[in-house]
Amino acid sequence: MPVEKTGARWFAHHLSREQIKLFMSKGERISRFVAELVVEDVDPNQRDILKHPFYRAFFHCWNEKHYYEAHDVLEQLWLKTKSPDADYFKGLIQAAGAFVHLQKRFEYPLHAKHSKRLSPAVRLCRLAERNLSRFAPRHHGLDVAALCQLLRTYSDRIVASDYKTNPWSPETAPKLELL
């Protein structure tokens, strides 16, 4: 459907949500997505990481099994940080990426592309564990040691099965809780 234009002015109230998204950057789309998830005002400049809306949205998305969205949300925070937390955020993003692979493999086990996702999942689990382990046992309200153990368990099970068994399922999908 073409976007209507009157003179040189565009009227957003005539546009669908998908048409509006075309005019937004990825960061703007993520900010809007996060704002829809939380009830309090979204302050992307929040300094307290535990209260940062993007950080909290990561865990919300993860626990809803929306790993790709969890990855995207936290990526916005990671890209803007120059702090020692950069590797922590990177590890969480890699963990979410690993679970994207596991979920896709579960959903489409016979698909040409998705059936080959266990190897990249193991690789990302191990990268995530490496980046997160130095923040153990706890960091920003997360039991990092437990997450590292979870990543190790998943990757070890896949490797032990010679990359044939996917340990992830919707019924047993792990939750991440902030303490």
mmCIF file of C-alpha atoms in Angstrom:
data_model
loop_
_atom_site.group_PDB
_atom_site.id
_atom_site.type_symbol
_atom_site.label_atom_id
_atom_site.label_comp_id
_atom_site.label_asym_id
_atom_site.label_seq_id
_atom_site.Cartn_x
_atom_site.Cartn_y
_atom_site.Cartn_z
ATOM 1 C CA MET A 1 0.000 0.000 0.000
ATOM 2 C CA PRO A 2 1.536 3.335 -0.980
ATOM 3 C CA VAL A 3 2.218 5.928 1.693
ATOM 4 C CA GLU A 4 0.031 8.955 1.148
ATOM 5 C CA LYS A 5 1.604 12.387 1.113
ATOM 6 C CA THR A 6 -0.056 15.779 1.191
ATOM 7 C CA GLY A 7 2.224 18.534 -0.067
ATOM 8 C CA ALA A 8 5.608 18.138 1.571
ATOM 9 C CA ARG A 9 4.182 16.864 4.896
ATOM 10 C CA TRP A 10 3.761 13.251 5.911
ATOM 11 C CA PHE A 11 0.973 12.390 8.304
ATOM 12 C CA ALA A 12 1.874 9.520 10.612
ATOM 13 C CA HIS A 13 -1.712 9.015 11.736
ATOM 14 C CA HIS A 14 -2.473 7.723 8.241
ATOM 15 C CA LEU A 15 0.347 5.198 8.332
ATOM 16 C CA SER A 16 0.224 1.645 9.579
ATOM 17 C CA ARG A 17 2.613 0.483 12.283
ATOM 18 C CA GLU A 18 4.715 -1.316 9.628
ATOM 19 C CA GLN A 19 4.933 1.832 7.502
ATOM 20 C CA ILE A 20 6.045 3.899 10.495
ATOM 21 C CA LYS A 21 8.756 1.321 11.248
ATOM 22 C CA LEU A 22 10.258 1.995 7.818
ATOM 23 C CA PHE A 23 11.177 5.507 8.975
ATOM 24 C CA MET A 24 12.754 4.431 12.269
ATOM 25 C CA SER A 25 16.294 3.316 12.984
ATOM 26 C CA LYS A 26 16.846 -0.047 14.643
ATOM 27 C CA GLY A 27 17.592 1.750 17.918
ATOM 28 C CA GLU A 28 14.329 3.694 17.708
ATOM 29 C CA ARG A 29 12.374 0.493 16.987
ATOM 30 C CA ILE A 30 14.010 -1.257 19.948
ATOM 31 C CA SER A 31 13.272 1.719 22.227
ATOM 32 C CA ARG A 32 9.634 1.642 21.178
ATOM 33 C CA PHE A 33 9.508 -2.139 21.690
ATOM 34 C CA VAL A 34 10.987 -1.786 25.195
ATOM 35 C CA ALA A 35 8.535 0.999 26.025
ATOM 36 C CA GLU A 36 5.684 -1.357 25.143
ATOM 37 C CA LEU A 37 7.087 -3.993 27.532
ATOM 38 C CA VAL A 38 7.451 -1.839 30.633
ATOM 39 C CA VAL A 39 4.939 0.179 32.592
ATOM 40 C CA GLU A 40 7.329 2.819 33.927
ATOM 41 C CA ASP A 41 8.858 5.523 31.776
ATOM 42 C CA VAL A 42 11.696 4.290 29.617
ATOM 43 C CA ASP A 43 14.916 6.176 30.230
ATOM 44 C CA PRO A 44 17.558 4.783 27.865
ATOM 45 C CA ASN A 45 20.126 6.908 29.748
ATOM 46 C CA GLN A 46 19.474 5.139 33.057
ATOM 47 C CA ARG A 47 22.814 4.681 34.814
ATOM 48 C CA ASP A 48 21.781 1.908 37.212
ATOM 49 C CA ILE A 49 22.091 -1.184 35.001
ATOM 50 C CA LEU A 50 19.754 -3.239 37.202
ATOM 51 C CA LYS A 51 17.021 -0.643 36.559
ATOM 52 C CA HIS A 52 17.860 0.001 32.918
ATOM 53 C CA PRO A 53 14.798 -0.773 30.776
ATOM 54 C CA PHE A 54 16.830 -2.509 28.056
ATOM 55 C CA TYR A 55 18.540 -4.733 30.626
ATOM 56 C CA ARG A 56 15.220 -5.658 32.230
ATOM 57 C CA ALA A 57 13.622 -6.180 28.799
ATOM 58 C CA PHE A 58 16.370 -8.691 27.963
ATOM 59 C CA PHE A 59 15.243 -10.928 30.840
ATOM 60 C CA HIS A 60 11.574 -10.447 30.023
ATOM 61 C CA CYS A 61 12.163 -11.498 26.417
ATOM 62 C CA TRP A 62 14.391 -14.423 27.439
ATOM 63 C CA ASN A 63 11.772 -15.751 29.868
ATOM 64 C CA GLU A 64 9.101 -15.496 27.177
ATOM 65 C CA LYS A 65 11.384 -17.521 24.848
ATOM 66 C CA HIS A 66 11.883 -14.512 22.562
ATOM 67 C CA TYR A 67 15.635 -14.969 22.342
ATOM 68 C CA TYR A 68 16.125 -12.998 19.141
ATOM 69 C CA GLU A 69 14.361 -10.001 20.659
ATOM 70 C CA ALA A 70 16.380 -10.424 23.880
ATOM 71 C CA HIS A 71 19.533 -10.281 21.756
ATOM 72 C CA ASP A 72 18.363 -7.151 19.916
ATOM 73 C CA VAL A 73 17.299 -5.315 23.065
ATOM 74 C CA LEU A 74 20.553 -5.844 24.928
ATOM 75 C CA GLU A 75 22.623 -5.159 21.832
ATOM 76 C CA GLN A 76 21.416 -1.551 21.989
ATOM 77 C CA LEU A 77 22.806 -1.229 25.516
ATOM 78 C CA TRP A 78 26.047 -3.038 24.633
ATOM 79 C CA LEU A 79 26.734 -0.820 21.610
ATOM 80 C CA LYS A 80 26.499 2.296 23.787
ATOM 81 C CA THR A 81 28.681 1.152 26.668
ATOM 82 C CA LYS A 82 32.364 1.747 27.031
ATOM 83 C CA SER A 83 32.398 0.307 30.543
ATOM 84 C CA PRO A 84 33.862 -2.973 31.810
ATOM 85 C CA ASP A 85 30.307 -4.315 31.444
ATOM 86 C CA ALA A 86 30.734 -4.548 27.655
ATOM 87 C CA ASP A 87 31.919 -8.171 27.865
ATOM 88 C CA TYR A 88 29.093 -8.985 30.281
ATOM 89 C CA PHE A 89 26.502 -7.659 27.831
ATOM 90 C CA LYS A 90 28.268 -9.406 24.959
ATOM 91 C CA GLY A 91 28.109 -12.703 26.866
ATOM 92 C CA LEU A 92 24.377 -12.319 27.493
ATOM 93 C CA ILE A 93 23.818 -11.468 23.829
ATOM 94 C CA GLN A 94 25.804 -14.556 22.792
ATOM 95 C CA ALA A 95 23.782 -16.714 25.199
ATOM 96 C CA ALA A 96 20.571 -15.416 23.632
ATOM 97 C CA GLY A 97 22.014 -16.108 20.178
ATOM 98 C CA ALA A 98 22.785 -19.693 21.193
ATOM 99 C CA PHE A 99 19.196 -20.141 22.293
ATOM 100 C CA VAL A 100 17.930 -18.692 19.005
ATOM 101 C CA HIS A 101 19.787 -21.540 17.295
ATOM 102 C CA LEU A 102 18.436 -24.157 19.707
ATOM 103 C CA GLN A 103 14.875 -22.894 19.365
ATOM 104 C CA LYS A 104 15.023 -22.810 15.553
ATOM 105 C CA ARG A 105 16.497 -26.321 15.508
ATOM 106 C CA PHE A 106 13.663 -27.514 17.750
ATOM 107 C CA GLU A 107 10.974 -25.845 15.627
ATOM 108 C CA TYR A 108 12.374 -26.964 12.252
ATOM 109 C CA PRO A 109 14.461 -30.112 12.820
ATOM 110 C CA LEU A 110 14.307 -31.216 9.167
ATOM 111 C CA HIS A 111 14.797 -27.813 7.547
ATOM 112 C CA ALA A 112 17.977 -27.569 5.459
ATOM 113 C CA LYS A 113 19.289 -24.508 7.318
ATOM 114 C CA HIS A 114 17.775 -24.928 10.782
ATOM 115 C CA SER A 115 18.783 -28.577 11.137
ATOM 116 C CA LYS A 116 22.433 -27.460 11.221
ATOM 117 C CA ARG A 117 22.107 -25.052 14.133
ATOM 118 C CA LEU A 118 23.528 -27.182 16.963
ATOM 119 C CA SER A 119 27.171 -26.486 16.115
ATOM 120 C CA PRO A 120 26.763 -22.684 16.130
ATOM 121 C CA ALA A 121 24.728 -22.987 19.338
ATOM 122 C CA VAL A 122 27.632 -24.785 21.042
ATOM 123 C CA ARG A 123 30.086 -22.200 19.740
ATOM 124 C CA LEU A 124 27.962 -19.338 21.107
ATOM 125 C CA CYS A 125 27.390 -21.102 24.444
ATOM 126 C CA ARG A 126 31.140 -21.399 24.880
ATOM 127 C CA LEU A 127 31.820 -17.804 23.828
ATOM 128 C CA ALA A 128 29.091 -16.573 26.175
ATOM 129 C CA GLU A 129 30.477 -18.619 29.045
ATOM 130 C CA ARG A 130 33.967 -17.248 28.411
ATOM 131 C CA ASN A 131 32.706 -13.647 28.412
ATOM 132 C CA LEU A 132 30.442 -14.106 31.428
ATOM 133 C CA SER A 133 32.631 -16.242 33.692
ATOM 134 C CA ARG A 134 34.781 -13.366 34.913
ATOM 135 C CA PHE A 135 31.633 -11.691 36.269
ATOM 136 C CA ALA A 136 30.710 -14.702 38.425
ATOM 137 C CA PRO A 137 29.320 -15.435 40.873
ATOM 138 C CA ARG A 138 26.826 -12.539 40.602
ATOM 139 C CA HIS A 139 26.668 -9.380 38.530
ATOM 140 C CA HIS A 140 23.924 -6.799 38.151
ATOM 141 C CA GLY A 141 21.436 -9.036 39.959
ATOM 142 C CA LEU A 142 22.111 -12.142 37.851
ATOM 143 C CA ASP A 143 23.484 -15.444 39.126
ATOM 144 C CA VAL A 144 26.200 -15.516 36.483
ATOM 145 C CA ALA A 145 27.737 -18.734 37.834
ATOM 146 C CA ALA A 146 24.412 -20.544 37.349
ATOM 147 C CA LEU A 147 24.045 -19.178 33.806
ATOM 148 C CA CYS A 148 27.591 -20.309 32.956
ATOM 149 C CA GLN A 149 26.762 -23.774 34.314
ATOM 150 C CA LEU A 150 23.574 -23.827 32.211
ATOM 151 C CA LEU A 151 25.511 -22.902 29.064
ATOM 152 C CA ARG A 152 28.140 -25.545 29.816
ATOM 153 C CA THR A 153 25.465 -28.200 30.424
ATOM 154 C CA TYR A 154 23.676 -27.434 27.156
ATOM 155 C CA SER A 155 26.857 -27.403 25.074
ATOM 156 C CA ASP A 156 28.221 -30.574 26.748
ATOM 157 C CA ARG A 157 24.965 -32.444 26.069
ATOM 158 C CA ILE A 158 25.009 -31.457 22.411
ATOM 159 C CA VAL A 159 28.656 -32.445 21.964
ATOM 160 C CA ALA A 160 28.122 -35.758 23.839
ATOM 161 C CA SER A 161 25.306 -36.597 21.396
ATOM 162 C CA ASP A 162 27.649 -35.951 18.461
ATOM 163 C CA TYR A 163 25.563 -32.881 17.572
ATOM 164 C CA LYS A 164 22.386 -34.894 17.128
ATOM 165 C CA THR A 165 20.368 -34.056 20.268
ATOM 166 C CA ASN A 166 18.932 -30.667 21.060
ATOM 167 C CA PRO A 167 18.475 -30.252 24.835
ATOM 168 C CA TRP A 168 16.133 -27.249 24.409
ATOM 169 C CA SER A 169 12.363 -27.529 24.352
ATOM 170 C CA PRO A 170 9.607 -25.017 25.101
ATOM 171 C CA GLU A 171 8.545 -27.015 28.153
ATOM 172 C CA THR A 172 12.017 -27.033 29.725
ATOM 173 C CA ALA A 173 13.277 -23.667 28.478
ATOM 174 C CA PRO A 174 15.373 -22.085 31.220
ATOM 175 C CA LYS A 175 14.318 -18.872 32.917
ATOM 176 C CA LEU A 176 16.717 -16.175 34.046
ATOM 177 C CA GLU A 177 15.751 -14.343 37.222
ATOM 178 C CA LEU A 178 17.262 -11.192 38.592
ATOM 179 C CA LEU A 179 18.053 -11.366 42.318
#
